[in-house]
Structure formats: C-alpha cells, structure tokens
Amino acid sequence: MAKVSAKDLGEQPISKLLIKQAVPASIGILVMSLNILVDTIFVGHWIGSIAIAAINIVLPVSFFIAALGMSIGVGGSSIISRALGASHYEKALRTFGNQITLALLFTVSMVILGLTFADSIILSFGGKGAIFEPAKIYYQVVLYGVPFLALCMLGNTVIRAEGKPKFAMYAMMIPSVSNLLLDYILINVLDLGMHGAAWATTISYVICFVFILWFFLSKNSELKIGLSHFGLNYSIVKEIASLGFVTLARQAVVSITYLFMNNILFDLGGETLVTAYAIVGRMLMFALFPVFGITQGFLPIAGFNYGAKNYERVRESINTAIKYAAILATFVFMLLMIFPETITKMFTSDIAVIQQTPNDMRWVFAATPIIALQLIGAAYFQAIGKATPALLLTLSRQGFFFIPLILILPNFYGELGVWMSFPISDVLSTLVTGYFLNREIKRDLIAKTI
C-alpha cells in the first residue's frame, strides 16, 4: 500500500480524493455495520428474539460512554486536520496527546458510574419484563470493554485526519470480524448464551485497541507523541470540548431517543414492538453505511483545505460530497422499500415480529433520499471548527424535531404516530440545514474567494 501524505488532502482532485477517502471509510463502516447486523441475527436465532430487544436496551448506554472517546476524537481531529493544513505540527501532536488523556479520564469514570447504577439504568432504558435479565448480563460484561472502544473510536478519527483512510478501515474491520468469529465460538459452540454474546463484543474491542496502538507506534503514523504531549493544555482542551461536544450531544440525544422509544413502544405493544424497533435500528446503522462513509471522507478534506485557505476546494468538496451521498441514499431507499419483509426474516422467525416490522421499516426510511444534505451540512461546520452551528444542526433532527414528535403524535395516531415521526423530522432538519449551509457558503467561502 502506497504511503498517503496529509498534504494529498490539499493537492489531489476533489472527486478522486473524496472517493479515496470515502471508500475505505465506507468499507469500514460496512464491515462494522455487518458485524452489528450479523451479531443480531446470530443472537436472534441462537438465543431468541428477546435477546435482540435486550441488546437494544444496552447499546445506547454503552455507545454513549464510548461516544465520549469518539467526541474527543472528532473534536481533536478537526484541530489536527487544520493544524496539518497550516503546517503547525507541534499543535497537532499536543492535541493528540490531550485527546488520549481526556478519553481515559472520562470513559473510566463513566464506566464506574454505569456499573454502580446498573439496575436503574437498564430499567430506565426500557429493560422491563422478560427483557431485564438478559439485558443486565450483556450490559455488565460489555461495559468493561467500553474504554477500549472509546480509544478505538478516538484513534480511528485521528488516523483519518492524518490522511490514512485504509488503516482507519482496517481498524473498523478487525474487531468486526473477530466479534463474529467469537460469537460463533462462544454462543453456538460453547453455548454461553448472553454471556457469550457480551464477551465476544468486549474481546473484539480489545483486539481493535491493540491494532490502533500498533499503528501509532509504527512508522505508518506521522504523529509521534511524547510524554510532554499528554499534559492537558487549556486552550486545546477548550477547543476539543467545543467541537467534540457536537458528537457527544448527538450520541446523548440518540441515547435519550432510545430511552423514549423503548418505553413508548413497550407501553404500546410490549416486547414485540421493542424487538421490531431493534431490527429497524440495526438497519439504520447498516443500510446507510455508504452515506456515512462519504461524510467521514469529507471531514478531513474540508478541514485541511479550510486550514490551508483553499476555499474554492472547500466549496467543491461540499458539492461533490452531497451529490455522491444523495445518489447512494436514493439507492438504499429503493432497496428498503422493496425488500423489508425479506430483511426482517433474516433476523428472526417470530411470526409477530415478522408481521410488525416491514411496515415500520418503510416509514422510518421514507425520507432517506434527502438526508445527504443534512449530514454533509452539519459535518461541514464541524470540519471547519464552528462548534455552535455544528451542534445545533446535528441536534436538529432528533433533538429539536424527532423527540417532540414521538411525544406528541402517538397521542393522536397511536403506534403509527411513532413511525411517522421519522420522515417528518428528516424533512424538517434537512430544510433547516440547507438554509444555514447555503448562507455560510455565501458569507464565508464565496466572500473570501472574491
């Protein structure tokens, strides 16, 4: 594999560069999503449909804690991309060291709190009735591996900020493949049930961490930090926090959404509706992998060129990313509208769940073709270091529109009101993002190139 220099982000043609950055990111997200998808299929068939609901209860909690690492990673990587673009290498090194220190402090503290209040947390996220016990088993084991997952998420964003998308792809593929192999051994062969599913996930996080540690210690990384870089610097921490809070707030809202959804759906239809939502949620993670890949590939390109004051290239990267992402999102939409029954049967043989899920899936993905603008628009503000608009646009879909809708519409339309909330919030958030992105391009990028 040819060595990729960070300077390529400011020199190669945007279309070629975006594909070069996005394809490895997409493959990595695909493998990670397939891991979640196949893991759910294994659990559904080898343990039972209740186990799918149990994992769905735990994921928002564990992912929120891990998102502390990812938010620190994304916030710091925005700084690193711009610092490399401006040839400020010492700032890039100090930022990376500060990221590691912050991630360890926050995630370990959150895991301790999470284990201390395990029962209350599981119940509050909808782990009721038959779901509680398997959820608790999975929760307690998986939380031990969450600090490793957080460091993996952090490291992955920094690898991409260096302009090394293939290594970032490997970092996402390795734990996914290992998790599936461990699932087969621990669940199917050794018959360890939920314990097996949980330990397979935790061990895969550790394997991922080992790979990322190797990358930064090897000659492949340009960021060679020393002990002095781990000491917290106020100005860098402040900038990491302001930008990283966008990602953390997004995951916090996702976790709150799961809390509301699991409780509302359990009250409306019990374990069957919670399981249906779990399956739809897996498809939300899996089906949109190429769109998320474009978004991940776009971030370092926009950040580097903005730092280098190549504003025309920034504009071109925005337009190209939106175009590619919209085409892929439309393709995903068509597949999900045509084959929801087939997809549902992959997860379970439970007749009630099979009858329930396809119509729900069609509602959830009804506005998929337009989400590219919302994702790229929000990512742009984060890439250039404008934390406030990035935060507001990131929160617009679920925080400002979706959560209020799921609290209001079910009072008038029952269960249907829950599923209607998805496309309505997609449309509203896309309109808002389009307005602010267009205004920013005119005020900032076009004005600076005149």
Coordinates of C-alpha atoms in Angstrom, one line a residue:
M1 CA 0.0 0.0 0.0
A2 CA 1.4 3.4 -1.0
K3 CA 2.0 5.8 1.8
V4 CA -0.5 8.6 1.9
S5 CA 0.6 12.1 2.9
A6 CA -1.6 14.5 4.7
K7 CA -0.6 17.1 2.0
D8 CA -2.6 15.0 -0.6
L9 CA -5.7 16.4 1.0
G10 CA -4.9 19.8 -0.4
E11 CA -3.5 18.8 -3.8
Q12 CA -5.4 15.9 -5.4
P13 CA -8.6 16.4 -7.4
I14 CA -11.6 16.6 -5.1
S15 CA -13.6 13.8 -6.7
K16 CA -10.7 11.4 -6.7
L17 CA -9.7 12.4 -3.2
L18 CA -13.3 12.0 -1.9
I19 CA -13.5 8.5 -3.4
K20 CA -10.1 7.7 -2.0
Q21 CA -11.1 8.8 1.5
A22 CA -14.8 7.6 1.4
V23 CA -14.4 4.1 0.0
P24 CA -12.2 2.8 2.9
A25 CA -14.4 4.6 5.4
S26 CA -17.5 3.1 3.8
I27 CA -16.0 -0.4 3.8
G28 CA -15.0 0.0 7.4
I29 CA -18.5 1.2 8.3
L30 CA -20.0 -1.6 6.2
V31 CA -18.0 -4.3 8.0
M32 CA -18.8 -2.7 11.4
S33 CA -22.5 -2.5 10.5
L34 CA -22.5 -6.0 9.1
N35 CA -21.0 -7.1 12.4
I36 CA -23.9 -5.5 14.3
L37 CA -26.3 -6.9 11.8
V38 CA -25.0 -10.5 11.8
D39 CA -24.4 -10.3 15.5
T40 CA -28.1 -9.5 15.9
I41 CA -29.1 -12.4 13.5
F42 CA -26.9 -14.8 15.5
V43 CA -28.4 -13.7 18.8
G44 CA -32.0 -13.8 17.4
H45 CA -31.6 -17.3 16.1
W46 CA -29.3 -18.9 18.7
I47 CA -30.6 -17.2 21.8
G48 CA -34.1 -15.8 21.0
S49 CA -35.9 -12.7 19.9
I50 CA -36.0 -11.3 23.5
A51 CA -32.2 -11.2 23.3
I52 CA -32.4 -8.8 20.4
A53 CA -34.5 -6.5 22.5
A54 CA -32.1 -6.9 25.4
I55 CA -29.1 -5.8 23.4
N56 CA -31.1 -2.8 22.0
I57 CA -31.6 -1.7 25.6
V58 CA -27.8 -1.8 26.4
L59 CA -26.4 -0.3 23.2
P60 CA -27.4 3.4 23.8
V61 CA -25.8 3.3 27.2
S62 CA -22.5 1.6 26.1
F63 CA -22.4 3.7 22.9
F64 CA -22.9 6.9 24.9
I65 CA -19.9 6.2 27.1
A66 CA -17.8 5.2 24.1
A67 CA -19.0 8.3 22.3
L68 CA -17.0 10.3 24.9
G69 CA -14.0 8.9 23.2
M70 CA -15.4 9.5 19.7
S71 CA -16.4 13.1 20.5
I72 CA -12.9 13.8 21.8
G73 CA -11.5 12.1 18.7
V74 CA -13.7 14.1 16.3
G75 CA -13.2 17.4 18.0
G76 CA -9.4 16.9 18.2
S77 CA -9.2 15.5 14.7
S78 CA -10.8 18.7 13.4
I79 CA -7.9 20.6 15.1
I80 CA -5.3 18.2 13.8
S81 CA -6.6 18.4 10.2
R82 CA -6.4 22.2 10.2
A83 CA -3.1 22.2 12.1
L84 CA -1.5 19.9 9.5
G85 CA -3.0 22.0 6.7
A86 CA -1.3 25.1 8.2
S87 CA 1.9 23.1 9.0
H88 CA 1.5 23.5 12.8
Y89 CA 2.8 20.1 13.6
E90 CA 3.5 20.7 17.3
K91 CA -0.1 21.7 17.9
A92 CA -1.2 18.5 16.1
L93 CA 1.0 16.4 18.4
R94 CA -0.2 18.2 21.6
T95 CA -3.8 17.8 20.5
F96 CA -3.4 14.1 20.0
G97 CA -1.8 13.6 23.5
N98 CA -4.6 15.7 25.1
Q99 CA -7.2 13.6 23.4
I100 CA -5.9 10.4 24.9
T101 CA -5.7 11.8 28.4
L102 CA -9.2 13.2 28.2
A103 CA -10.7 10.0 26.8
L104 CA -9.2 7.8 29.6
L105 CA -10.3 10.2 32.4
F106 CA -13.9 10.4 31.2
T107 CA -14.7 6.9 30.0
V108 CA -13.2 5.1 33.0
S109 CA -15.2 7.4 35.3
M110 CA -18.4 6.8 33.4
V111 CA -18.0 3.0 33.4
I112 CA -17.6 3.0 37.1
L113 CA -20.8 5.0 37.5
G114 CA -22.6 2.8 34.9
L115 CA -21.7 -0.4 36.8
T116 CA -22.7 1.2 40.1
F117 CA -26.2 2.1 38.9
A118 CA -26.7 -0.8 36.5
D119 CA -30.2 -1.9 37.5
S120 CA -31.7 1.6 37.5
I121 CA -30.2 2.4 34.1
I122 CA -31.4 -0.8 32.5
L123 CA -34.9 -0.2 33.7
S124 CA -35.0 3.4 32.7
F125 CA -34.0 2.4 29.1
G126 CA -36.9 0.0 28.8
G127 CA -35.4 -3.2 30.1
K128 CA -38.6 -4.4 31.6
G129 CA -40.3 -7.7 32.0
A130 CA -38.6 -10.6 30.3
I131 CA -36.0 -8.3 28.8
F132 CA -34.4 -7.3 32.1
E133 CA -32.2 -10.3 33.0
P134 CA -30.6 -10.9 29.6
A135 CA -30.1 -7.1 29.3
K136 CA -28.3 -7.0 32.6
I137 CA -26.0 -9.9 31.7
Y138 CA -25.0 -8.2 28.4
Y139 CA -24.7 -4.7 30.0
Q140 CA -22.3 -5.6 32.8
V141 CA -19.8 -7.5 30.6
V142 CA -19.9 -5.1 27.7
L143 CA -19.2 -2.1 29.9
Y144 CA -15.7 -3.5 30.8
G145 CA -14.7 -3.1 27.2
V146 CA -16.2 0.3 26.6
P147 CA -13.0 2.3 27.5
F148 CA -11.1 0.2 24.8
L149 CA -13.9 1.0 22.3
A150 CA -13.7 4.7 23.2
L151 CA -9.9 4.7 22.5
C152 CA -10.6 2.9 19.2
M153 CA -13.1 5.5 18.1
L154 CA -10.7 8.3 19.0
G155 CA -7.8 6.6 17.3
N156 CA -9.8 6.0 14.1
T157 CA -10.7 9.6 13.7
V158 CA -7.1 10.7 14.2
I159 CA -5.9 8.1 11.6
R160 CA -8.3 9.6 9.1
A161 CA -7.2 13.1 10.0
E162 CA -3.6 12.1 9.1
G163 CA -4.9 11.1 5.6
K164 CA -4.6 7.3 6.2
P165 CA -8.1 6.1 5.4
K166 CA -7.0 2.5 4.6
F167 CA -5.6 2.0 8.2
A168 CA -8.8 3.5 9.5
M169 CA -10.8 1.0 7.5
Y170 CA -8.7 -1.9 9.0
A171 CA -9.3 -0.6 12.5
M172 CA -13.0 -0.9 11.9
M173 CA -12.8 -4.3 10.1
I174 CA -10.6 -6.2 12.6
P175 CA -13.0 -6.0 15.6
S176 CA -16.0 -6.7 13.5
V177 CA -14.6 -9.9 12.0
S178 CA -13.2 -11.0 15.4
N179 CA -16.6 -10.4 17.0
L180 CA -18.4 -12.6 14.6
L181 CA -15.9 -15.4 15.0
L182 CA -16.1 -15.2 18.8
D183 CA -19.9 -15.1 18.5
Y184 CA -19.9 -18.4 16.7
I185 CA -17.5 -20.0 19.2
L186 CA -18.9 -18.6 22.4
I187 CA -22.7 -18.7 21.6
N188 CA -23.1 -21.6 19.1
V189 CA -20.2 -23.9 20.1
L190 CA -19.8 -23.3 23.8
D191 CA -23.5 -22.4 24.4
L192 CA -22.7 -19.4 26.7
G193 CA -25.9 -17.5 25.7
M194 CA -25.9 -13.8 26.5
H195 CA -22.6 -14.1 28.4
G196 CA -21.0 -15.4 25.2
A197 CA -22.5 -12.6 23.1
A198 CA -21.2 -10.0 25.6
W199 CA -17.7 -11.4 25.9
A200 CA -17.4 -11.7 22.1
T201 CA -18.1 -8.0 21.9
T202 CA -15.8 -6.9 24.7
I203 CA -12.8 -9.0 23.5
S204 CA -13.3 -7.6 20.0
Y205 CA -12.9 -4.0 21.4
V206 CA -9.6 -5.0 23.0
I207 CA -8.3 -6.5 19.7
C208 CA -9.2 -3.2 17.9
F209 CA -7.3 -1.3 20.6
V210 CA -4.2 -3.4 20.1
F211 CA -4.2 -2.7 16.3
I212 CA -4.6 1.1 16.8
L213 CA -1.8 1.1 19.4
W214 CA 0.4 -0.7 16.9
F215 CA -0.4 1.8 14.2
F216 CA 0.6 4.9 16.2
L217 CA 3.8 3.2 17.4
S218 CA 4.7 2.1 13.9
K219 CA 6.3 4.1 11.0
N220 CA 2.9 4.4 9.4
S221 CA 1.8 7.3 11.6
E222 CA 3.2 10.9 11.3
L223 CA 2.1 11.7 14.9
K224 CA 4.9 10.7 17.2
I225 CA 3.9 12.0 20.6
G226 CA 6.0 12.0 23.8
L227 CA 5.1 12.2 27.5
S228 CA 5.0 16.0 27.4
H229 CA 2.1 16.0 25.0
F230 CA -0.2 14.2 27.4
G231 CA -0.3 17.1 29.8
L232 CA -3.6 19.0 29.4
N233 CA -3.4 22.3 27.7
Y234 CA -6.3 24.6 28.5
S235 CA -6.7 26.2 25.1
I236 CA -6.5 22.8 23.3
V237 CA -8.9 21.2 25.7
K238 CA -11.4 24.0 25.3
E239 CA -11.3 23.7 21.5
I240 CA -11.6 19.9 21.7
A241 CA -14.5 20.2 24.0
S242 CA -16.4 22.8 22.0
L243 CA -16.1 20.8 18.8
G244 CA -16.3 17.3 20.4
F245 CA -19.4 18.3 22.3
V246 CA -21.2 18.2 18.9
T247 CA -20.6 14.5 18.6
L248 CA -21.3 13.8 22.3
A249 CA -24.5 15.8 22.2
R250 CA -25.6 13.8 19.1
Q251 CA -25.0 10.5 20.9
A252 CA -26.6 11.8 24.0
V253 CA -29.7 12.6 22.0
V254 CA -29.6 9.2 20.4
S255 CA -29.5 7.6 23.8
I256 CA -32.4 9.7 25.0
T257 CA -34.3 8.7 21.9
Y258 CA -33.8 5.0 22.6
L259 CA -35.0 5.7 26.2
F260 CA -38.2 7.3 24.9
M261 CA -38.7 4.9 22.1
N262 CA -38.2 1.7 24.1
N263 CA -40.6 2.9 26.8
I264 CA -43.3 4.2 24.4
L265 CA -43.2 1.1 22.2
F266 CA -43.2 -1.3 25.2
D267 CA -46.3 0.5 26.5
L268 CA -48.0 0.4 23.1
G269 CA -47.1 -3.2 22.1
G270 CA -44.8 -4.9 24.6
E271 CA -41.7 -6.9 23.7
T272 CA -42.8 -7.3 20.0
L273 CA -42.7 -3.6 19.2
V274 CA -39.4 -3.2 21.1
T275 CA -37.9 -6.0 19.0
A276 CA -39.3 -4.5 15.8
Y277 CA -37.6 -1.2 16.7
A278 CA -34.3 -3.1 17.4
I279 CA -34.4 -4.6 13.9
V280 CA -35.2 -1.3 12.3
G281 CA -32.4 0.3 14.4
R282 CA -29.9 -2.2 13.1
M283 CA -30.9 -1.3 9.5
L284 CA -30.4 2.4 10.3
M285 CA -26.9 1.6 11.2
F286 CA -26.2 -0.8 8.3
A287 CA -28.1 0.4 5.3
L288 CA -26.7 4.0 5.3
F289 CA -23.1 2.9 5.5
P290 CA -22.1 4.4 2.1
V291 CA -23.6 7.8 3.1
F292 CA -21.8 7.8 6.4
G293 CA -18.6 6.8 4.5
I294 CA -18.9 9.9 2.3
T295 CA -19.5 12.0 5.4
Q296 CA -16.4 10.6 7.1
G297 CA -14.3 11.0 3.9
F298 CA -15.5 14.6 3.5
L299 CA -14.4 15.8 7.0
P300 CA -10.6 15.7 6.7
I301 CA -10.8 17.1 3.1
A302 CA -12.9 20.1 4.2
G303 CA -10.9 20.7 7.4
F304 CA -7.5 20.5 5.7
N305 CA -8.4 22.8 2.9
Y306 CA -10.1 25.3 5.1
G307 CA -7.0 25.4 7.3
A308 CA -4.9 25.9 4.2
K309 CA -7.3 28.7 3.0
N310 CA -8.1 26.8 -0.2
Y311 CA -11.8 28.0 -0.1
E312 CA -12.6 27.0 -3.7
R313 CA -11.6 23.4 -2.9
V314 CA -13.8 23.5 0.2
R315 CA -16.8 24.5 -1.9
E316 CA -16.1 21.8 -4.4
S317 CA -15.8 19.2 -1.7
I318 CA -19.2 20.2 -0.2
N319 CA -20.9 19.9 -3.6
T320 CA -19.2 16.7 -4.6
A321 CA -19.9 15.1 -1.2
I322 CA -23.6 16.0 -1.3
K323 CA -24.0 14.7 -4.8
Y324 CA -22.4 11.3 -4.2
A325 CA -24.2 10.8 -0.8
A326 CA -27.6 11.7 -2.3
I327 CA -27.2 9.1 -5.1
L328 CA -26.2 6.4 -2.7
A329 CA -29.0 7.3 -0.3
T330 CA -31.6 7.0 -3.1
F331 CA -30.3 3.6 -3.9
V332 CA -30.6 2.5 -0.3
F333 CA -34.1 3.9 -0.2
M334 CA -35.2 1.8 -3.1
L335 CA -33.9 -1.4 -1.7
L336 CA -35.6 -0.9 1.7
M337 CA -38.9 0.0 0.1
I338 CA -38.9 -3.2 -2.0
F339 CA -37.5 -5.8 0.4
P340 CA -38.5 -5.1 4.0
E341 CA -40.1 -8.5 4.6
T342 CA -37.1 -10.4 3.4
I343 CA -34.8 -8.3 5.6
T344 CA -37.0 -8.9 8.7
K345 CA -37.0 -12.7 8.2
M346 CA -33.2 -12.6 8.3
F347 CA -33.3 -11.6 12.0
T348 CA -36.0 -13.8 13.4
S349 CA -38.6 -16.5 12.9
D350 CA -41.0 -14.9 15.4
I351 CA -44.3 -14.5 13.4
A352 CA -45.5 -11.5 15.4
V353 CA -42.2 -9.6 14.8
I354 CA -42.2 -10.6 11.1
Q355 CA -45.7 -9.2 10.6
Q356 CA -44.9 -6.0 12.5
T357 CA -41.6 -4.8 11.2
P358 CA -41.8 -4.3 7.4
N359 CA -44.4 -1.5 7.5
D360 CA -42.5 0.2 10.4
M361 CA -39.3 0.0 8.3
R362 CA -40.9 1.7 5.3
W363 CA -42.0 4.6 7.4
V364 CA -38.6 5.0 9.1
F365 CA -36.7 5.2 5.8
A366 CA -39.3 7.2 3.8
A367 CA -37.2 10.4 3.6
T368 CA -33.8 8.7 3.1
P369 CA -33.0 10.3 -0.3
I370 CA -32.8 13.8 1.2
I371 CA -30.7 13.1 4.3
A372 CA -27.3 13.6 2.4
L373 CA -27.7 17.4 2.6
Q374 CA -28.4 17.3 6.4
L375 CA -25.4 15.0 7.2
I376 CA -22.9 16.8 5.0
G377 CA -24.1 20.3 6.0
A378 CA -23.8 19.5 9.7
A379 CA -20.4 17.8 9.2
Y380 CA -19.1 20.9 7.3
F381 CA -19.4 23.2 10.3
Q382 CA -17.7 20.7 12.5
A383 CA -14.9 20.2 10.0
I384 CA -14.1 24.0 9.9
G385 CA -14.2 24.4 13.7
K386 CA -17.6 26.3 14.0
A387 CA -18.9 24.4 17.0
T388 CA -22.2 26.2 17.7
P389 CA -23.9 25.8 14.2
A390 CA -22.4 22.3 14.0
L391 CA -24.1 21.5 17.4
L392 CA -27.4 23.0 16.5
L393 CA -27.6 21.3 13.1
T394 CA -26.5 18.0 14.4
L395 CA -29.2 18.1 17.1
S396 CA -31.9 19.4 14.8
R397 CA -33.2 16.1 13.6
Q398 CA -33.5 14.1 16.8
G399 CA -33.3 16.7 19.5
F400 CA -35.5 19.6 18.1
F401 CA -37.9 17.6 15.9
F402 CA -37.9 13.8 16.4
I403 CA -38.2 13.6 20.2
P404 CA -41.0 16.2 20.4
L405 CA -42.8 14.4 17.6
I406 CA -42.7 11.0 19.3
L407 CA -44.1 12.5 22.5
I408 CA -46.9 14.3 20.6
L409 CA -48.0 12.2 17.6
P410 CA -48.7 8.9 19.4
N411 CA -51.4 10.7 21.4
F412 CA -53.3 11.2 18.1
Y413 CA -52.2 8.3 15.9
G414 CA -51.0 5.7 18.4
E415 CA -48.2 3.4 17.2
L416 CA -48.4 4.9 13.7
G417 CA -47.5 8.3 15.2
V418 CA -44.2 6.9 16.4
W419 CA -43.2 5.8 12.9
M420 CA -44.5 8.9 11.2
S421 CA -42.1 11.0 13.3
F422 CA -39.0 9.6 11.4
P423 CA -39.7 11.0 7.9
I424 CA -41.2 14.3 9.2
S425 CA -38.1 15.0 11.3
D426 CA -35.8 14.1 8.4
V427 CA -37.6 16.7 6.1
L428 CA -37.6 19.5 8.7
S429 CA -34.0 19.1 9.7
T430 CA -32.9 18.9 6.0
L431 CA -34.7 22.2 5.3
V432 CA -33.0 23.9 8.2
T433 CA -29.6 22.6 7.4
G434 CA -29.9 23.6 3.7
Y435 CA -30.7 27.1 4.7
F436 CA -27.8 27.6 7.1
L437 CA -25.3 25.8 4.8
N438 CA -26.2 28.0 1.8
R439 CA -25.9 31.1 3.9
E440 CA -22.5 30.0 5.3
I441 CA -21.2 29.3 1.8
K442 CA -22.2 32.8 0.5
R443 CA -20.9 34.6 3.6
D444 CA -17.7 32.7 4.2
L445 CA -16.4 30.8 1.2
I446 CA -17.6 32.9 -1.7
A447 CA -16.8 36.2 0.0
K448 CA -13.2 35.0 0.7
T449 CA -12.6 34.0 -2.9
I450 CA -13.8 37.2 -4.5

